Coordinates of C-alpha atoms and ligand atoms in Angstrom, one line a residue:
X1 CA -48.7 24.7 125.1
X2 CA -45.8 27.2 123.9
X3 CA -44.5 26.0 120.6
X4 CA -40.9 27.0 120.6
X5 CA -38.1 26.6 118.0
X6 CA -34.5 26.5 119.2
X7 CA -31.8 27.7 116.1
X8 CA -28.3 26.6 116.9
X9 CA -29.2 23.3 118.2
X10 CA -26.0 21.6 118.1
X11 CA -24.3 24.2 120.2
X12 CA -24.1 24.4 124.5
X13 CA -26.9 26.6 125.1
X14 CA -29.1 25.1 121.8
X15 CA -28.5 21.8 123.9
X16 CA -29.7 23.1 127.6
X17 CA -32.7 24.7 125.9
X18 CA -33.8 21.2 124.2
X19 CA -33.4 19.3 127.4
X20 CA -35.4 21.6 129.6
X21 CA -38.0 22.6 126.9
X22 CA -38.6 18.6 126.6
X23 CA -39.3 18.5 130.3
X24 CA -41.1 21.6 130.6
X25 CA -44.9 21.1 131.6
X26 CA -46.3 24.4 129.4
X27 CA -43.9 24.3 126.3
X28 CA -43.0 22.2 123.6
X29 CA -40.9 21.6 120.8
X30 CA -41.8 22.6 117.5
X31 CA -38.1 22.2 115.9
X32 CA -34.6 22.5 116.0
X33 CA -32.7 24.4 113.2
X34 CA -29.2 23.3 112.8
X35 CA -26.5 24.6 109.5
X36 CA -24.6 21.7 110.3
X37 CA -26.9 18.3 111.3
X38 CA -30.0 19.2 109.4
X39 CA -31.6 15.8 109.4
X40 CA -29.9 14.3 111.8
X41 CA -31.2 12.8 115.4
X42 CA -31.3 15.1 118.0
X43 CA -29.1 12.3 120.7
X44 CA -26.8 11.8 117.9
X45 CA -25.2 15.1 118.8
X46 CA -26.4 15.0 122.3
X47 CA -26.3 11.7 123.4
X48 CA -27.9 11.8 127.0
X49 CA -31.2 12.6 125.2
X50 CA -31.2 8.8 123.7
X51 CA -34.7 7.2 124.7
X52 CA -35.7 10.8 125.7
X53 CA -36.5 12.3 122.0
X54 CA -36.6 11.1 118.6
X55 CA -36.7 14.4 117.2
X56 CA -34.4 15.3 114.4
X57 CA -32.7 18.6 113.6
X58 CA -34.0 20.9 110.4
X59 CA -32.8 22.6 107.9
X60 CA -35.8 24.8 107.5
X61 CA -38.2 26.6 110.0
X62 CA -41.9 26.8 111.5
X63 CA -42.2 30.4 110.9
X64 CA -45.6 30.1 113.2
X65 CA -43.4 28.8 116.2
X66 CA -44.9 31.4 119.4
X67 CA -41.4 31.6 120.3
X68 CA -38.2 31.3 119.1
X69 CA -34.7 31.0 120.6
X70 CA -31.4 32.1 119.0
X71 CA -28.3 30.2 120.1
X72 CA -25.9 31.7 117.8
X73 CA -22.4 33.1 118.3
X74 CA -22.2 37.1 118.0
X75 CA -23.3 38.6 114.8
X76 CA -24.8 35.6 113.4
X77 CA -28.6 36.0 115.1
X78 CA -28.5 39.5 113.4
X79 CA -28.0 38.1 110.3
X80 CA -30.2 34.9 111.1
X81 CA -33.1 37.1 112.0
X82 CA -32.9 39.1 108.5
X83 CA -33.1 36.0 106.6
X84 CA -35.4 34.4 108.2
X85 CA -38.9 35.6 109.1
X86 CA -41.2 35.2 111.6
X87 CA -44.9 35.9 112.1
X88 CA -46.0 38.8 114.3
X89 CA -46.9 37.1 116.8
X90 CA -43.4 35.0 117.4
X91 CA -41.3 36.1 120.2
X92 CA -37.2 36.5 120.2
X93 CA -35.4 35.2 122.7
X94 CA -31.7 36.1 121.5
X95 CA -28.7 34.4 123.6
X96 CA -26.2 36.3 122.2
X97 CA -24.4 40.0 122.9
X98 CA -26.0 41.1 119.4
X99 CA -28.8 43.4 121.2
X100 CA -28.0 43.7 124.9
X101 CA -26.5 47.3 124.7
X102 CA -29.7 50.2 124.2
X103 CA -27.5 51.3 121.2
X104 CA -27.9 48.1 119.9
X105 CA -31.4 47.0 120.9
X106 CA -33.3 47.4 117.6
X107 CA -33.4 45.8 114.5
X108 CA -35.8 47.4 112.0
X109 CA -39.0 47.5 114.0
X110 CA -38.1 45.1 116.6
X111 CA -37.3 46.3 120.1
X112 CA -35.5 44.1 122.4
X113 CA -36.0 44.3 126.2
X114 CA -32.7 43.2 128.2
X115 CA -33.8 39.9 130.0
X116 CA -32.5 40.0 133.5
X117 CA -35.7 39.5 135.3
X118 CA -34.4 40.8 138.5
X119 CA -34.1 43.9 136.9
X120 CA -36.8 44.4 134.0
X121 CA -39.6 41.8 135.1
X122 CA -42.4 44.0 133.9
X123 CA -41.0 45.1 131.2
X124 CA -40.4 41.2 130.5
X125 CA -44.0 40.4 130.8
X126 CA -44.8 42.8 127.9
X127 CA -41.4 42.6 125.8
X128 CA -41.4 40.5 122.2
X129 CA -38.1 40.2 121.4
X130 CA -35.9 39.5 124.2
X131 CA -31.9 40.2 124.8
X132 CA -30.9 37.5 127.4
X133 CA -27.6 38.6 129.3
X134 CA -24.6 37.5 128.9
X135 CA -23.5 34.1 132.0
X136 CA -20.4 37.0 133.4
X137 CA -22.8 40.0 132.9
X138 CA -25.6 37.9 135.4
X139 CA -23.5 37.1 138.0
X140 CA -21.6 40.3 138.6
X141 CA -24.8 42.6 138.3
X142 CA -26.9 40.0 140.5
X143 CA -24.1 40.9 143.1
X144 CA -24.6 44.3 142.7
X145 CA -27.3 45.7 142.0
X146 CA -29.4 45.7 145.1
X147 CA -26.2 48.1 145.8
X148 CA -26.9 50.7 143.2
X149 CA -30.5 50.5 144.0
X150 CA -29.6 52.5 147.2
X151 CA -26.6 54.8 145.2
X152 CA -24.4 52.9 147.6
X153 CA -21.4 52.1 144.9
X154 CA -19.4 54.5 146.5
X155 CA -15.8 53.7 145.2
X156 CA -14.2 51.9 143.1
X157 CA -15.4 47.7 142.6
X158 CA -12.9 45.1 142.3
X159 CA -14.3 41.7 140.7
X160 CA -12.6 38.7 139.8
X161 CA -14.7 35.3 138.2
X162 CA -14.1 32.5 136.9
X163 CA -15.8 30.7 134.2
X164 CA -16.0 26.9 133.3
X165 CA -14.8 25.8 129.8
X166 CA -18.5 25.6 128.5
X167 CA -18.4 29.3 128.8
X168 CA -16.3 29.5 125.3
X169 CA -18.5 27.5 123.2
X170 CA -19.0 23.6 121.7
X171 CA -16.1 24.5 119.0
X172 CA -12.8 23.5 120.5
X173 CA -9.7 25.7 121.2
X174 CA -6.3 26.3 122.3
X175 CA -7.6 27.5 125.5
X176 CA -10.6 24.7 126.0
X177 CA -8.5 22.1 125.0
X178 CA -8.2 19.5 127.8
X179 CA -4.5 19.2 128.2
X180 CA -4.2 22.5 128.3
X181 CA -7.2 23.5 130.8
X182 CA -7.0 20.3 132.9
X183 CA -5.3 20.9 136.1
X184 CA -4.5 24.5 135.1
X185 CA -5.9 29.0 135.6
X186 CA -5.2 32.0 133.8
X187 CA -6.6 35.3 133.5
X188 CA -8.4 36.6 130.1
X189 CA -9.4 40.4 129.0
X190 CA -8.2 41.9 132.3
X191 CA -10.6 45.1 132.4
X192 CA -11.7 44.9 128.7
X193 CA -14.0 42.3 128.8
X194 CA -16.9 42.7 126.5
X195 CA -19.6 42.2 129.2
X196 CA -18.5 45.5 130.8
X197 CA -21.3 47.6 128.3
X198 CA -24.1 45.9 129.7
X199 CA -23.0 45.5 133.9
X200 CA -22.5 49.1 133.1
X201 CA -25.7 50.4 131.6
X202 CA -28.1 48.4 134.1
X203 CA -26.0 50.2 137.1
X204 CA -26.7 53.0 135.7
X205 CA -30.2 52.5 135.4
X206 CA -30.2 52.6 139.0
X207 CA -27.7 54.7 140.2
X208 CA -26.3 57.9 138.1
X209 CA -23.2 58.2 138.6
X210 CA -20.8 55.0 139.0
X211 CA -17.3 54.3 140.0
X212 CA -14.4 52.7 138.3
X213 CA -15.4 49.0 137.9
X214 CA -12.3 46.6 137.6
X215 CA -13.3 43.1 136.1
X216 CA -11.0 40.0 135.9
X217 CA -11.9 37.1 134.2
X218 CA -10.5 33.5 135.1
X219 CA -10.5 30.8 132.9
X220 CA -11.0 27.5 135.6
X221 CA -10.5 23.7 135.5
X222 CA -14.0 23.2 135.4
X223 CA -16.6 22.8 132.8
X224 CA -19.6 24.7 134.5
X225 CA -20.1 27.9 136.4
X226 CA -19.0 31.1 137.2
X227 CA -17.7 32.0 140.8
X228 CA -17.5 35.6 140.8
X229 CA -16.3 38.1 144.1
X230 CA -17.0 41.8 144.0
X231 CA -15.5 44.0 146.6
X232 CA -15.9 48.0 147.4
X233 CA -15.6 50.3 150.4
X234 CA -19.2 50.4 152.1
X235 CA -19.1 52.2 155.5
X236 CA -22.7 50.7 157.0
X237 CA -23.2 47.1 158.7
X238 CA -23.0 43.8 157.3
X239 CA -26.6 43.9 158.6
X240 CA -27.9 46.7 157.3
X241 CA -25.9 45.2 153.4
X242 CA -28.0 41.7 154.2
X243 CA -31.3 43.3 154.8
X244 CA -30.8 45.5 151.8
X245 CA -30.2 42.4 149.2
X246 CA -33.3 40.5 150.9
X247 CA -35.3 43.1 150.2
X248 CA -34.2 43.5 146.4
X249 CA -34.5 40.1 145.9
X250 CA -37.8 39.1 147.9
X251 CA -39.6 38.5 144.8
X252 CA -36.9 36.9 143.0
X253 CA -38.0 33.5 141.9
X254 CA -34.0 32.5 141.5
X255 CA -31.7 34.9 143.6
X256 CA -31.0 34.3 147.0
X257 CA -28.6 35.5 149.9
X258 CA -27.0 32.6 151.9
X259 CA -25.9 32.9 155.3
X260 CA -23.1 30.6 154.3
X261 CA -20.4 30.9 152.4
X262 CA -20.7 29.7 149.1
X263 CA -19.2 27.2 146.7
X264 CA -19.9 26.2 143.0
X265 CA -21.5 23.5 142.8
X266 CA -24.7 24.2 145.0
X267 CA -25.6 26.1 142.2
X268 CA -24.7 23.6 139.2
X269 CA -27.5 22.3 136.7
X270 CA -29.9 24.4 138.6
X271 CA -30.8 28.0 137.4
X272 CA -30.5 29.6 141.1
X273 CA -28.0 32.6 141.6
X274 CA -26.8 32.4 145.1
X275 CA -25.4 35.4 146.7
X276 CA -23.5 35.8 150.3
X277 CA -22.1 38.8 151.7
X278 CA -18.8 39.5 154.0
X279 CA -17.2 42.2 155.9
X280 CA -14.1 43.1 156.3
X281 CA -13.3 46.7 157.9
X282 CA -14.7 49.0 155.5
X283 CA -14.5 46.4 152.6
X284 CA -17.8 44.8 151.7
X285 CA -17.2 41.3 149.7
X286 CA -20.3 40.0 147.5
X287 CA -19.9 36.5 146.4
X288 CA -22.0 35.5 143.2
X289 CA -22.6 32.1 141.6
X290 CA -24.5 30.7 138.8
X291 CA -24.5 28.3 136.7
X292 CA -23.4 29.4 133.2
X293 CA -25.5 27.9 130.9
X294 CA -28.4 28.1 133.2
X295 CA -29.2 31.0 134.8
X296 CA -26.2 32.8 132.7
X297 CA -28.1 31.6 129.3
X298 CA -30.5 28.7 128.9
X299 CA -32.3 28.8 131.9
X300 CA -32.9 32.4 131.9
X301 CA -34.0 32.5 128.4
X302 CA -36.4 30.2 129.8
X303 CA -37.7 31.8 132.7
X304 CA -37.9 35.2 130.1
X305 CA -39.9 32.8 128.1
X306 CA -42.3 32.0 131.0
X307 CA -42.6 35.6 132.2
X308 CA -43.6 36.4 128.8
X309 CA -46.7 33.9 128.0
X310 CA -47.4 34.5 131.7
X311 CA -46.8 30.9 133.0
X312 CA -45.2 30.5 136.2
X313 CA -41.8 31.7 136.7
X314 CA -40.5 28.6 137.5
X315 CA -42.2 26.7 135.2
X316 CA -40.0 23.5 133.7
X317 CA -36.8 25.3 135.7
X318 CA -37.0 23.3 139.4
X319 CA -33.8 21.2 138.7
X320 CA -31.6 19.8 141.1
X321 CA -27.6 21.1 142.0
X322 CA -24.8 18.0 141.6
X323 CA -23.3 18.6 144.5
X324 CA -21.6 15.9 144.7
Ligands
NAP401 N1 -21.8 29.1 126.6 C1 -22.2 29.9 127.6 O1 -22.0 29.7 128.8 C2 -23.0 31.1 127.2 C3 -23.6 31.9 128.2 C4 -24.3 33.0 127.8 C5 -24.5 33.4 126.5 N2 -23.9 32.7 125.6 C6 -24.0 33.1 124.2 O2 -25.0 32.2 123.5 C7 -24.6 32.1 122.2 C8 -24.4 30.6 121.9 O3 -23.4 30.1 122.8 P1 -23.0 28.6 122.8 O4 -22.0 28.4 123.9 O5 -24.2 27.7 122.7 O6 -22.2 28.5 121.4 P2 -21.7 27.2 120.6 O7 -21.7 26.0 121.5 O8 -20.5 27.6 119.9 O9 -22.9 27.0 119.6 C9 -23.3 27.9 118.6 C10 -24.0 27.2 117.5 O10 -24.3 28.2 116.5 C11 -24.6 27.5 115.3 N3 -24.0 28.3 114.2 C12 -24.8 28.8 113.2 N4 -24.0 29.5 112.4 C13 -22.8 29.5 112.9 C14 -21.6 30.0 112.4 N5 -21.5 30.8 111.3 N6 -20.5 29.7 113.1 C15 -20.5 28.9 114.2 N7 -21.7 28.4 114.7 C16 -22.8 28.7 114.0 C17 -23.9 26.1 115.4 O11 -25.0 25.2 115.6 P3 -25.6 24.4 114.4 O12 -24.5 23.8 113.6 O13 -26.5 23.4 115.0 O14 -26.4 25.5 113.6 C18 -23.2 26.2 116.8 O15 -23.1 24.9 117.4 C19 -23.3 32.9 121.9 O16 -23.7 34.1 121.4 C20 -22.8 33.0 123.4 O17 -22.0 34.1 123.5 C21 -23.2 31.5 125.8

């Protein structure tokens, strides 16, 4: 068995992590590090897990674990990871933006693969430390990539998505706040959002030069997923655009191209990417959608994990959508 330890327990992610890990058939818990319930029961803070685990949260560490998780905000696994160390042998599996970017990707003699199997499986297999992408940063490049693979982004790329309320964390705010988000949209970071540095670079690893891409992030109504639409000029067949994406993705355990249109929740609670293509003229829509805390964090770090200690890809990550 993988003996993992999860830091940031109490948080979204920390929380999807525990509840697969506790399912999964070739992992197991070794401990839960949490600043703020150190002590505490596990289903005190998530209360679905009573009469699953009896576990408690730490204060303190397994430094031995063979893999640990970081489900900290920005800056904080950084400053986790020099406080704290691990044996040699532990692998990182970082959640946050702290060490996606290759300007960013070491920290002393630690050097962190980006975790997007789809694009760096290999390297995945082999990798210690891990930077899992970031939920936007999945779905947009998942919808473009097999793209770029043939130099085919052309001209400019217009994306909008929009994120559930999970997105932004367990801490409350003005803008996750119920009567504010109930029943209600808006825009954030039009063309400045911070997962533009790493849709970027893994574009580029594939095709040299890019064009100007436009992001718009939407806040939704909902509390999970991300529904995101990319559109450019692409002068070929929707045919020719369907065969090219099943080809990219043949060997994706996760990423698949629908015939149908899609909608969110076929994806929900399950860590699948679902991808459909339209055209219109010379336009070429790519509808994307994940879940975010699944294949846009927790699940991915888990499938990372699996590729890693070379268990099966989808090892402790068959879960089923709520579609209704
Ligand atoms: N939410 C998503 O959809 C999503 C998707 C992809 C990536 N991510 C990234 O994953 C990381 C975790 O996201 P999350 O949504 O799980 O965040 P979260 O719900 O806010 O949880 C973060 C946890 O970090 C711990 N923590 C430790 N030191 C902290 C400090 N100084 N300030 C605040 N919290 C501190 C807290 O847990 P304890 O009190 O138990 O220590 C807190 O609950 C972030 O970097 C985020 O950007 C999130």
């Amino acid at each position: 068995m993988i003996r993992a330890g999860i830091i940031g327990g109490s948080g979204y992610t920390g929380g999807e992590l525990i509840r697969i890990l506790l399912m999964h058939p070739d992992a197991e818990i070794s401990f839960v590090y949490s600043t703020t319930r150190a002590g505490t029961k596990i289903s005190d803070t998530h209360p679905d897990l009573l009469g699953v685990t009896d576990m408690r949260f730490t204060g303190t560490v397994d430094s031995g674990v063979d893999v640990v998780f970081l489900c900290l905000g920005h800056g904080n696994s950084t400053a986790f990871l020099k406080a704290n160390s691990f044996s040699e042998q532990t692998k990182v599996i970082d959640l946050s933006n702290d060490f996606r970017l290759a300007g960013d990707a070491s920290l002393d003699d630690r050097r962190f693969v980006y975790g997007l199997p789809e694009l760096n499986r290999e390297k995945i297999r082999n990798a210690g430390h891990i930077a899992n992408p970031g939920c936007f940063a999945t779905a947009i490049q998942l919808a473009l990539l097999p793209l770029a693979s043939k130099q085919k982004l052309g001209n400019d790329v217009h994306i909008n998505a929009m994120t559930g309320s999970t997105g932004a964390g367990v801490a409350t705010s003005a803008t996750t706040h119920f009567s504010w988000r109930n029943n209600n949209i808006s825009w954030y970071k039009p063309f400045t959002h911070q997962h533009m540095g790493e849709i970027s670079e893994s574009l580029q690893s594939l095709q040299d030069e890019i064009p100007p891409i436009h992001f718009l992030p939407m806040r939704g109504n909902f509390t999970r997923g991300i529904f995101a639409t990319a559109y450019t000029r692409y002068t070929d067949s929707l045919e020719s655009a369907e065969a090219l994406y099943r080809e990219f993705y043949q060997d994706a355990s996760f990423t698949h191209v629908s015939d149908q249109p899609l909608d969110l929740k076929q994806v929900v609670n399950t860590n699948q990417c679902h991808l459909h293509l339209h055209k219109h003229d010379d336009l070429l829509l790519v509808s994307s959608a994940i879940d975010n805390l699944l294949k846009g964090a927790s699940g991915q770090a888990v499938q990372n994990m699996n590729l890693m200690f070379g268990v099966e890809e989808g090892s402790g990550l068959q879960l089923k959508s709520g579609v209704f």
